[in-house]
CSV table of C-alpha atoms in Angstrom, one decimal:
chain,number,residue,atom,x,y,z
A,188,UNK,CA,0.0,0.0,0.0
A,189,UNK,CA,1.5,3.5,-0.7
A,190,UNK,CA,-0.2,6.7,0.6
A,191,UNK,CA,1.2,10.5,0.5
A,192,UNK,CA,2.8,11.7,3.9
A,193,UNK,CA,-0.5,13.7,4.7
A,194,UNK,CA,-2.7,10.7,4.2
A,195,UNK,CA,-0.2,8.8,7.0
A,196,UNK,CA,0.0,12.4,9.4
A,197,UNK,CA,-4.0,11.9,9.6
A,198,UNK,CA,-4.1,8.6,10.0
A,199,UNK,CA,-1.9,8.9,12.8
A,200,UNK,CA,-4.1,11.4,13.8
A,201,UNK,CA,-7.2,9.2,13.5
A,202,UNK,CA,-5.9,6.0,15.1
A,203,UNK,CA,-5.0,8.0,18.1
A,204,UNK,CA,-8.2,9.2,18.8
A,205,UNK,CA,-6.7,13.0,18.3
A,206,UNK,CA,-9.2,14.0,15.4
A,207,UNK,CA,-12.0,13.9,16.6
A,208,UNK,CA,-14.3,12.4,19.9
A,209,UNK,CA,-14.3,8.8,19.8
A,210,UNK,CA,-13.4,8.1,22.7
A,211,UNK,CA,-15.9,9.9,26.4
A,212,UNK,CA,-15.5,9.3,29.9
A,213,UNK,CA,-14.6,6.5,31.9
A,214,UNK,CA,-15.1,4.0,29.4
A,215,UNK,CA,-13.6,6.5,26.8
A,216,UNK,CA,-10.5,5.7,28.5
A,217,UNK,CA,-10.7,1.9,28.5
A,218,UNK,CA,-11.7,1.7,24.6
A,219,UNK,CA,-8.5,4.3,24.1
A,220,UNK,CA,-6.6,1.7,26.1
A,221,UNK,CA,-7.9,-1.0,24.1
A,222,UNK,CA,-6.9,0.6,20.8
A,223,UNK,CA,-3.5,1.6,21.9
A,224,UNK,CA,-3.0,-1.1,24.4
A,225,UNK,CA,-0.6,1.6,27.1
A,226,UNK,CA,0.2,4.8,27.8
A,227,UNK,CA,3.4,5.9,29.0
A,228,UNK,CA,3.8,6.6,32.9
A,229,UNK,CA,6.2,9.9,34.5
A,230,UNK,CA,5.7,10.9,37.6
A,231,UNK,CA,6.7,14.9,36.8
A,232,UNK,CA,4.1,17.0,37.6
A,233,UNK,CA,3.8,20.3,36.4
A,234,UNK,CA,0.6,20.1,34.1
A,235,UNK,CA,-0.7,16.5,35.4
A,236,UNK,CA,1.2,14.0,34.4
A,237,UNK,CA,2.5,12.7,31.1
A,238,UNK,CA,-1.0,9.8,31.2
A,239,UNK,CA,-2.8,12.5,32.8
A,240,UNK,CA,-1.8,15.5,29.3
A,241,UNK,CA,-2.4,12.0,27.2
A,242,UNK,CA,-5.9,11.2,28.1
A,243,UNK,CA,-6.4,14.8,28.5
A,244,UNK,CA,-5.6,15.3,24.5
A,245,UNK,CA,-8.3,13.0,23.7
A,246,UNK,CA,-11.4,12.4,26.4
A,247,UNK,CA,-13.7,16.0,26.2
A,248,UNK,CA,-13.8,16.9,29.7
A,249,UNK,CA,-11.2,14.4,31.2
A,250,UNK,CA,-10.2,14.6,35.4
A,251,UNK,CA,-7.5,13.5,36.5
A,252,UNK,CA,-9.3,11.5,38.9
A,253,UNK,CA,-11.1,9.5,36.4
A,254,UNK,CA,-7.8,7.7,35.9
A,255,UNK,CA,-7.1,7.4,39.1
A,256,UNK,CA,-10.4,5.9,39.5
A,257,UNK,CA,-9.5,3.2,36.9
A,258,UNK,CA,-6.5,2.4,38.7
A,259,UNK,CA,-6.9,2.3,42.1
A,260,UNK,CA,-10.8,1.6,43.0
A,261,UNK,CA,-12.4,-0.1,39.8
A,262,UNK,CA,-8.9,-1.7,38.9
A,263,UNK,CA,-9.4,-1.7,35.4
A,264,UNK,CA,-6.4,-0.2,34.9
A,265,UNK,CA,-3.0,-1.0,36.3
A,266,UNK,CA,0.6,0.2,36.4
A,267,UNK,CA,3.4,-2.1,34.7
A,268,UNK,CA,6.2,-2.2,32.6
A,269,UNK,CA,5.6,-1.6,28.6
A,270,UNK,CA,7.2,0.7,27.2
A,271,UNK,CA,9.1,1.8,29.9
A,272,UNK,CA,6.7,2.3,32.9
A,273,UNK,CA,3.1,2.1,31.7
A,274,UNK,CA,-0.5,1.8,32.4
A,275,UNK,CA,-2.4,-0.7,30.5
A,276,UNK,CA,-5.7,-2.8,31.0
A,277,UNK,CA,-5.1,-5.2,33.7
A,278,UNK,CA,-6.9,-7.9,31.1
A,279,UNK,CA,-2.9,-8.0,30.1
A,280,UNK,CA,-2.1,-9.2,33.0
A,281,UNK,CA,-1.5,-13.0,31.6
A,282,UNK,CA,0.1,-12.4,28.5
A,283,UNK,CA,2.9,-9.8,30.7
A,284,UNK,CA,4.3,-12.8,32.2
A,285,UNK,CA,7.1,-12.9,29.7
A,286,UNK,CA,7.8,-9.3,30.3
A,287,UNK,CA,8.2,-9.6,33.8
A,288,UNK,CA,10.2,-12.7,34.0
A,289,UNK,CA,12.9,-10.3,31.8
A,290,UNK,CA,12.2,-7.5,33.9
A,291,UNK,CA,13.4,-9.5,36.8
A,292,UNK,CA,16.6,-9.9,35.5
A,293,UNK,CA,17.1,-6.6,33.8
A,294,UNK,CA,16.4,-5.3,37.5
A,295,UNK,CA,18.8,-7.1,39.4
A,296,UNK,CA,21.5,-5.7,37.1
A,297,UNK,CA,19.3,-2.2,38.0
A,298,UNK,CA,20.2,-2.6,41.5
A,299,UNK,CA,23.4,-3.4,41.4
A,300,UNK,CA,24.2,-0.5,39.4
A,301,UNK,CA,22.8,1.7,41.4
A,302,UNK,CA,24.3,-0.1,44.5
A,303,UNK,CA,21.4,-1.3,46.0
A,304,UNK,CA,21.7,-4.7,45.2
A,305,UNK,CA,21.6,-5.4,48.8
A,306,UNK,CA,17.5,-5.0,48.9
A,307,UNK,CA,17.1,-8.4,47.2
A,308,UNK,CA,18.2,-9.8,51.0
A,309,UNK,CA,14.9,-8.1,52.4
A,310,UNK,CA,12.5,-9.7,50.1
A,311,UNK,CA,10.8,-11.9,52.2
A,312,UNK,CA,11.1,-9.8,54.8
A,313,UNK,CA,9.4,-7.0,52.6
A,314,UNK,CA,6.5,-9.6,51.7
A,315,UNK,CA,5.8,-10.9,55.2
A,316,UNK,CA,5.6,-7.0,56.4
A,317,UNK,CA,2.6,-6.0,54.0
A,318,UNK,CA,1.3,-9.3,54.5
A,319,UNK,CA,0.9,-8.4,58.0
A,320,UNK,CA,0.8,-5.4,58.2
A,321,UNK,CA,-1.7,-4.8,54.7
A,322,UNK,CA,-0.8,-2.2,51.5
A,323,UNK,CA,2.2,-0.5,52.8
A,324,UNK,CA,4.7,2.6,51.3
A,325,UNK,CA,8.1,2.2,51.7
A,326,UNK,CA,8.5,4.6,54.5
A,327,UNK,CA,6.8,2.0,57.1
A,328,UNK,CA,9.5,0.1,56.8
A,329,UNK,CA,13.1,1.2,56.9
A,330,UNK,CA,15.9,-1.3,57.0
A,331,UNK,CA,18.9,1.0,55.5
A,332,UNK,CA,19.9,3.9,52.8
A,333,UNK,CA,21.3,2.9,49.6
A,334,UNK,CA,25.3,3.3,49.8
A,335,UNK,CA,25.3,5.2,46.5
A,336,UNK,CA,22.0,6.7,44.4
A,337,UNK,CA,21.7,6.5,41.0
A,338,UNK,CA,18.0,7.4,40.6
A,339,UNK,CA,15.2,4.8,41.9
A,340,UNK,CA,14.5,4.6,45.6
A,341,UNK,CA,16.7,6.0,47.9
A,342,UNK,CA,16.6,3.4,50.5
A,343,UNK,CA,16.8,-0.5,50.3
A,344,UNK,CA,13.1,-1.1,51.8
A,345,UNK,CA,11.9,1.1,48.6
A,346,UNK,CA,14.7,-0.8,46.2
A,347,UNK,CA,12.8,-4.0,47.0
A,348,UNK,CA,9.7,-3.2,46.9
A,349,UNK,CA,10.6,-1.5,43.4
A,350,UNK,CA,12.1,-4.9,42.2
A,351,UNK,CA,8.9,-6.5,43.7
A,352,UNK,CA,6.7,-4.5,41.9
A,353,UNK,CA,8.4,-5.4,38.1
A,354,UNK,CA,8.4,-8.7,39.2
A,355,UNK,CA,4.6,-8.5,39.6
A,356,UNK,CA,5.0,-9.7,43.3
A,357,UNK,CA,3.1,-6.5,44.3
A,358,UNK,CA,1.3,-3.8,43.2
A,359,UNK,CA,0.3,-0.5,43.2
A,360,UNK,CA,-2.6,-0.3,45.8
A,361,UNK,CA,-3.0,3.5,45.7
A,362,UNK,CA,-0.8,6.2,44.9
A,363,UNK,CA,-0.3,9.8,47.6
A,364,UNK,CA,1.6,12.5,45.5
A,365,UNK,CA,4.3,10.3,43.9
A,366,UNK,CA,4.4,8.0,46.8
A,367,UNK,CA,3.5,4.3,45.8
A,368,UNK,CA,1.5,2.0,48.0
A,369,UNK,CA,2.3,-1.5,47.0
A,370,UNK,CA,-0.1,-4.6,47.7
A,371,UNK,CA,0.5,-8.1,47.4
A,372,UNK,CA,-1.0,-8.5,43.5
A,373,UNK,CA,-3.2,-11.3,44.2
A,374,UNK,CA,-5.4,-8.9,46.7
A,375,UNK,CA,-5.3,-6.1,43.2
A,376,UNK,CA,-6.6,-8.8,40.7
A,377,UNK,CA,-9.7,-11.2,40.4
A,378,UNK,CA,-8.5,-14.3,42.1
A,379,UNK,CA,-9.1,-16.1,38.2
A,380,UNK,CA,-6.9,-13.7,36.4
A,381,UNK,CA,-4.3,-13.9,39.0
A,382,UNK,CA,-3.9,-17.4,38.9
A,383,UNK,CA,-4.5,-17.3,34.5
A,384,UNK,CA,-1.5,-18.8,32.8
A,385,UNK,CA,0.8,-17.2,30.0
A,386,UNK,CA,-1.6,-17.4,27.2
A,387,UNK,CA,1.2,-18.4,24.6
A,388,UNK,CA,2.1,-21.7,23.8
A,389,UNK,CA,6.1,-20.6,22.9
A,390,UNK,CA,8.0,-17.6,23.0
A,391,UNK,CA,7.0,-17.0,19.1
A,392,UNK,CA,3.6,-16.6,19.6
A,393,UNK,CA,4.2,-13.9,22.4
A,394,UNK,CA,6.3,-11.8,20.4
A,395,UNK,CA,3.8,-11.9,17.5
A,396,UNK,CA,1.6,-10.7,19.7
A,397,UNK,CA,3.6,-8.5,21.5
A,398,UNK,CA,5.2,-6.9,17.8
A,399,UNK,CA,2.0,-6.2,16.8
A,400,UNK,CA,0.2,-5.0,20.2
A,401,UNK,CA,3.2,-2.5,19.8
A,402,UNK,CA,2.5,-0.9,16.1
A,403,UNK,CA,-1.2,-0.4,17.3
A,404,UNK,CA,0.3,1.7,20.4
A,405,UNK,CA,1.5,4.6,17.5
A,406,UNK,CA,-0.7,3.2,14.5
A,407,UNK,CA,2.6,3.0,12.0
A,408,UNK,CA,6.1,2.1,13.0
A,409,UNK,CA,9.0,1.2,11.0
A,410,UNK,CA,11.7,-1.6,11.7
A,411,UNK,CA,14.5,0.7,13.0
A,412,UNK,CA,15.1,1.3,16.2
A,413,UNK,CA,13.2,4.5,17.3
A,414,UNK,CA,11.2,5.4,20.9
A,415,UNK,CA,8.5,3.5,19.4
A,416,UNK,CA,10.2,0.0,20.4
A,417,UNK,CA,12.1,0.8,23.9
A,418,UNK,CA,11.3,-1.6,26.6
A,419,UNK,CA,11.8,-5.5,26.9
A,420,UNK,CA,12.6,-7.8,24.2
A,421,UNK,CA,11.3,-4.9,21.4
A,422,UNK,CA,14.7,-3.1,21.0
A,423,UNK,CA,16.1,-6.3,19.5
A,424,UNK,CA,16.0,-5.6,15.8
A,425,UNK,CA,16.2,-9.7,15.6
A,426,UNK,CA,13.3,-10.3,17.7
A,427,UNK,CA,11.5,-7.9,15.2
A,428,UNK,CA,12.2,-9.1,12.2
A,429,UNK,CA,11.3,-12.4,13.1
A,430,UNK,CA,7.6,-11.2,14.4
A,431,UNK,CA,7.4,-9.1,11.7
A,432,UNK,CA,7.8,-11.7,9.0
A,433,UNK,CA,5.7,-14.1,10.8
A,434,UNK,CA,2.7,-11.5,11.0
A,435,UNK,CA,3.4,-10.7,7.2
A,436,UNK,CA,2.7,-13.9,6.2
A,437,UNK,CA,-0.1,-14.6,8.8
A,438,UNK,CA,-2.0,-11.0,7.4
A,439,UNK,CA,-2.3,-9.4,10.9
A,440,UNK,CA,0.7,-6.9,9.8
A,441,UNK,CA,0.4,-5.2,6.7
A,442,UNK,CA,3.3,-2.8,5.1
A,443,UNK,CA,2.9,0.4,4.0
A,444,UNK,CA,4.7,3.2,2.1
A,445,UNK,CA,5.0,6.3,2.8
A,446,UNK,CA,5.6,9.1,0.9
A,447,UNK,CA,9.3,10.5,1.4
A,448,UNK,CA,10.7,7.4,3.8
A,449,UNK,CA,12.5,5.0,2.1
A,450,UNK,CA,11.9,2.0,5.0
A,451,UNK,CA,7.8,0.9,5.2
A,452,UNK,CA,5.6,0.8,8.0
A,453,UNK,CA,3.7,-1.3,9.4
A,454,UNK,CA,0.0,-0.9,10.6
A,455,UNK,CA,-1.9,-3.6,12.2
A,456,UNK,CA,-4.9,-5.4,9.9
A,457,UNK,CA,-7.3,-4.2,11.4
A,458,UNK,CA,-6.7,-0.8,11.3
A,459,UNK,CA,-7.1,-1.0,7.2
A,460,UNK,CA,-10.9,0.1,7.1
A,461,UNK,CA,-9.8,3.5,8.7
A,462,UNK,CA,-6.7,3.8,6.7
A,463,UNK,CA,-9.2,3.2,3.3
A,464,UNK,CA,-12.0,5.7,5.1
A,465,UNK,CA,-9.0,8.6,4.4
A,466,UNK,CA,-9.8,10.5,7.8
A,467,UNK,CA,-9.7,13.9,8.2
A,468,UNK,CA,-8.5,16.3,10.8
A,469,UNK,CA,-10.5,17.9,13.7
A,470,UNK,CA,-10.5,21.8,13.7
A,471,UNK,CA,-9.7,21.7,17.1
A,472,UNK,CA,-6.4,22.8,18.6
A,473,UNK,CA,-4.8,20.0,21.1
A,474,UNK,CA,-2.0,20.0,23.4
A,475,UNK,CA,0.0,16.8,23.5
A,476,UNK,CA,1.7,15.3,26.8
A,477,UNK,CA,6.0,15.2,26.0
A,478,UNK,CA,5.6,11.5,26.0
A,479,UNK,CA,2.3,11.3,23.7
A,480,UNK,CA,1.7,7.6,22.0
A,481,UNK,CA,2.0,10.0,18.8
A,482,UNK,CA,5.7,11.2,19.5
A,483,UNK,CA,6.9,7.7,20.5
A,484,UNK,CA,9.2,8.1,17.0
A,485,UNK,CA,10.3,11.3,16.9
A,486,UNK,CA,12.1,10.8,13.9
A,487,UNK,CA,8.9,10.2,12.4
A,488,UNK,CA,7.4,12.9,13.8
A,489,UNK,CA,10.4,15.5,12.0
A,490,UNK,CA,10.2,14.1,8.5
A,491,UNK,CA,6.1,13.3,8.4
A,492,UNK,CA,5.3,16.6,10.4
A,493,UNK,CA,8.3,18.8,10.4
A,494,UNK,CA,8.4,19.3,13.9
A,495,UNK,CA,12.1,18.9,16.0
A,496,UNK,CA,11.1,17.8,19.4
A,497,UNK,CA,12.8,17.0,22.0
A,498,UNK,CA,11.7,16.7,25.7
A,499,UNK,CA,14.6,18.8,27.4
A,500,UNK,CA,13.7,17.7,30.8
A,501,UNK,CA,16.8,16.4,31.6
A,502,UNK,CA,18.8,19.0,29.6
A,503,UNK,CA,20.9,21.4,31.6
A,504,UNK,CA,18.8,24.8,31.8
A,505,UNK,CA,22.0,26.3,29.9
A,506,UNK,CA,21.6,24.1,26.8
A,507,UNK,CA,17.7,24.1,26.4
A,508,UNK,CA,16.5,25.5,22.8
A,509,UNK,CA,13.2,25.9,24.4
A,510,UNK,CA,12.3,24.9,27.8
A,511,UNK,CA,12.0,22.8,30.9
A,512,UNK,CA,8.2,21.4,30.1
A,513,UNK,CA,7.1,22.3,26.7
A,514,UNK,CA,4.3,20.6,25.2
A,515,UNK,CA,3.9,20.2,21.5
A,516,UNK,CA,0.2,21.7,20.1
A,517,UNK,CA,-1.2,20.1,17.3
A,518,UNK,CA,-3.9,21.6,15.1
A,519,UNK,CA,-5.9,19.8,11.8
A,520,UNK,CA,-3.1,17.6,10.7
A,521,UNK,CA,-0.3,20.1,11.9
A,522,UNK,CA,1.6,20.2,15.1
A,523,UNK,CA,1.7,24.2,14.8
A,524,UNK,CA,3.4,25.6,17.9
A,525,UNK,CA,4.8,24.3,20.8
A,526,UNK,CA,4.6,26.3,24.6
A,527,UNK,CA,5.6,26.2,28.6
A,528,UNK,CA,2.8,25.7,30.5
A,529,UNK,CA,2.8,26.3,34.3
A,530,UNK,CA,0.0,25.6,36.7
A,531,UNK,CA,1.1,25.9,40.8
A,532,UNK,CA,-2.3,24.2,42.3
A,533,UNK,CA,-6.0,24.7,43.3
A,534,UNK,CA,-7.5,27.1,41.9
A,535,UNK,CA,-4.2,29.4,40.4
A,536,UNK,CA,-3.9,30.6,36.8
A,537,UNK,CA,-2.6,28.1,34.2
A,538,UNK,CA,0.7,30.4,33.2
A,539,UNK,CA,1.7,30.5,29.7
A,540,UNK,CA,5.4,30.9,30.5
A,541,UNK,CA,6.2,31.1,26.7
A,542,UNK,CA,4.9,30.1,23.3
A,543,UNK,CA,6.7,29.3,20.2
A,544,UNK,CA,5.2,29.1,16.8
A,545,UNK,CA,6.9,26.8,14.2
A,546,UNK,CA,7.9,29.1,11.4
A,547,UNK,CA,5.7,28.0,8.5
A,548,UNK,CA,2.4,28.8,10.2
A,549,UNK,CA,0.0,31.1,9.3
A,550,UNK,CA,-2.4,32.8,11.9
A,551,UNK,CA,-5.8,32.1,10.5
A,552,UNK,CA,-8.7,33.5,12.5
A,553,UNK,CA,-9.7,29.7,13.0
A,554,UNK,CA,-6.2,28.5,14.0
A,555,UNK,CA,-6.3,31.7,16.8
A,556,UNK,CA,-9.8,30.8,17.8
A,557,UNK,CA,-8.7,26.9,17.9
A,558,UNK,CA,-5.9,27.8,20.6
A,559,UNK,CA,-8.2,29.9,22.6
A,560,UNK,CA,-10.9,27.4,23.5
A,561,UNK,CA,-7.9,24.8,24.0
A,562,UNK,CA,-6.3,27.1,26.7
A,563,UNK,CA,-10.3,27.2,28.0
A,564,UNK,CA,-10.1,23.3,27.9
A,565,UNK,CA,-7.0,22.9,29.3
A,566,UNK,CA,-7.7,25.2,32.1
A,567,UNK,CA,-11.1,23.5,33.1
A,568,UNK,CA,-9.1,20.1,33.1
A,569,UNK,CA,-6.5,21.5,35.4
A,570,UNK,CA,-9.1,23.5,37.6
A,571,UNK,CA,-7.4,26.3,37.2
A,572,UNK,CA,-9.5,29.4,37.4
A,573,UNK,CA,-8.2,30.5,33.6
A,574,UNK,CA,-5.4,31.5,31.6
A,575,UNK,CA,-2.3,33.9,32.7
A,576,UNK,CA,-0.7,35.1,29.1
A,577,UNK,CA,-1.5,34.8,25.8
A,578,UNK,CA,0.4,33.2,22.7
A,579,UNK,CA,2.2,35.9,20.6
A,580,UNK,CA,0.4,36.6,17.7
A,581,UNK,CA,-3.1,36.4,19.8
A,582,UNK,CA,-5.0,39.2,21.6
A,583,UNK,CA,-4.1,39.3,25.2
A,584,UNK,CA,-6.7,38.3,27.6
């Protein structure tokens, strides 16, 4: 199949739930889940958090505690590893088991790098406290500091309940702040899917699976290693071409060709009858979270959209182009500008701290009027009592 480079930049748009309002409430959130299988987890908040700006971008009048809500009281919803740390439906639960197992030894190298290997000695320990004492934070129970901190839990009662937690020996019960309170996971999950098996006969069948679970996260991904593959197993470039092949032949994969990139993409079967039904953009204006399912290839994103981003978070202040929190805006099939939010709590002012346009844009009254109601949006979701500044080019409010 071979379709122009705006054809793919509104399919994108489409299969993400960004052009229009598929997806409403509560259950908005689970069918967005379903589609796209996770969401990536960070616990900065300046905004919400990165989950928080995702669902945000594409459920009309999303609160932050209708997630929470999914998490930690209907348990719908649970935190994992995916790409990188994740939330996805906890009907995943069985077919993770393979990703765990590797994230138990990927995290025993974690800890000794980061000299805490010592917390796998208070294991047990850990267990038998919450499963006397019930869910439990890491601060109930302190049995040293780490020697030497290379991010993750500054103390070894934390470090093991971390490596518990990838294990999927416990889970999240409830969150306070960024504080996790873990549980034993058989008291998170129905008793049945706790105890269901790995669903896949070998270790083929799970990476088919897990391959193609992955392209639906984005909608199209190439074969090269980009953000759209981090996390277990996927960065191989082996493993993929493997999966890949097998899914080829099996027509659950299909490749496409896109206009200007000499490697294809591939988009999941399914999603064919939207590709044919040639979407188009939403005239709203939307603000994406840094670590959007859309931007998970950012080299994709600067030759299909034009747009250089990068998340300069962890960038000294000295060398930012732009700044410390800056969320990308897309409008139509465009990501148009890109801007600094701040919001301090309650009931304060979302701040406009500074707004970039990208060069080639044009201020159309409908693109200005777009923005507006978007800072109006965004506002509401934060509970923020309105908008401090205005983007250049806009009247001031």
């Amino acid at each position: 199949m071979d379709i122009t480079a705006a054809e793919a930049r509104r399919f994108l748009i489409a299969h993400q739930g960004l052009s229009g309002t598929p997806f409403r409430g509560k259950s908005g959130i689970l069918h967005c889940l379903e589609r796209v299988g996770s969401i990536q987890y960070d616990p900065l908040d300046v905004v919400g958090r990165n989950a928080d700006l995702v669902l945000a971008a594409r459920i009309p009048g999303y609160r932050r505690a209708m997630l929470s809500d999914l998490l930690y009281k209907d348990r719908l919803l649970m935190d994992g590893w995916d790409k990188m740390m994740s939330i996805y439906p906890v009907s995943d639960w069985p077919a993770m088991a393979r990703v765990r197992a590797a994230r138990a030894i990927q995290m025993q190298n974690v800890l000794k790098w980061r000299g805490t290997d010592r917390a796998l000695e208070y294991l047990d320990l850990v267990k038998n406290f919450i499963k006397e004492n019930g869910p439990a934070a890491s601060t109930q129970l302190r049995v040293g500091s780490a020697p030497k901190h290379r991010g993750g839990p500054r103390d070894l009662a934390g470090a093991a309940m971390d490596y518990l937690f990838h294990t999927g020996e416990l889970g999240v019960y409830a969150k306070k702040g960024g504080q996790k309170i873990y549980d034993r996971m058989e008291h998170l999950l129905p008793p049945e899917l706790f105890a269901a098996p790995d669903p896949f006969p070998d270790e083929g069948a799970f990476l088919r699976w897990y391959v193609k679970r992955r392209i639906g996260s984005v909608g199209l991904l190439r074969n090269k290693n980009t953000g759209g593959w981090l996390g277990e197993f996927l960065e191989n470039r082996a493993v993929r071409d493997r999966a890949l092949a097998e899914l080829m032949d099996l027509g659950e994969v299909l490749a496409v060709n896109v206009e200007g990139f000499k490697e294809p993409f591939y988009m999941q079967a399914e999603s064919l009858p939207l590709m044919e039904s040639r979407p188009q953009p939403g005239r709203k204006a939307i603000f994406l979270g840094p670590l959007d399912n859309l931007l998970w290839d950012r080299d994709m994103i600067a030759r299909l959209f034009h747009f250089d981003y990068t998340w300069e978070v962890y960038v000294p202040a000295a060398k930012r182009k732009y700044g410390y929190y800056v969320l990308p805006v897309l409008y139509r099939d465009k990501l148009v500008a890109r801007f600094e939010p701040d919001h301090h709590r309650g009931t304060d002012p979302l701040c406009i701290k500074n707004w970039w346009w990208e060069p080639d844009v044009r201020l159309t009254p409908a693109l200005c009027r777009a923005v507006e109601e978007a800072l109006e949006r965004f506002a509401a979701y934060l509970g923020a009592s309105g908008v401090e500044g205005a983007p250049s080019g806009l009247p001031p409010r």
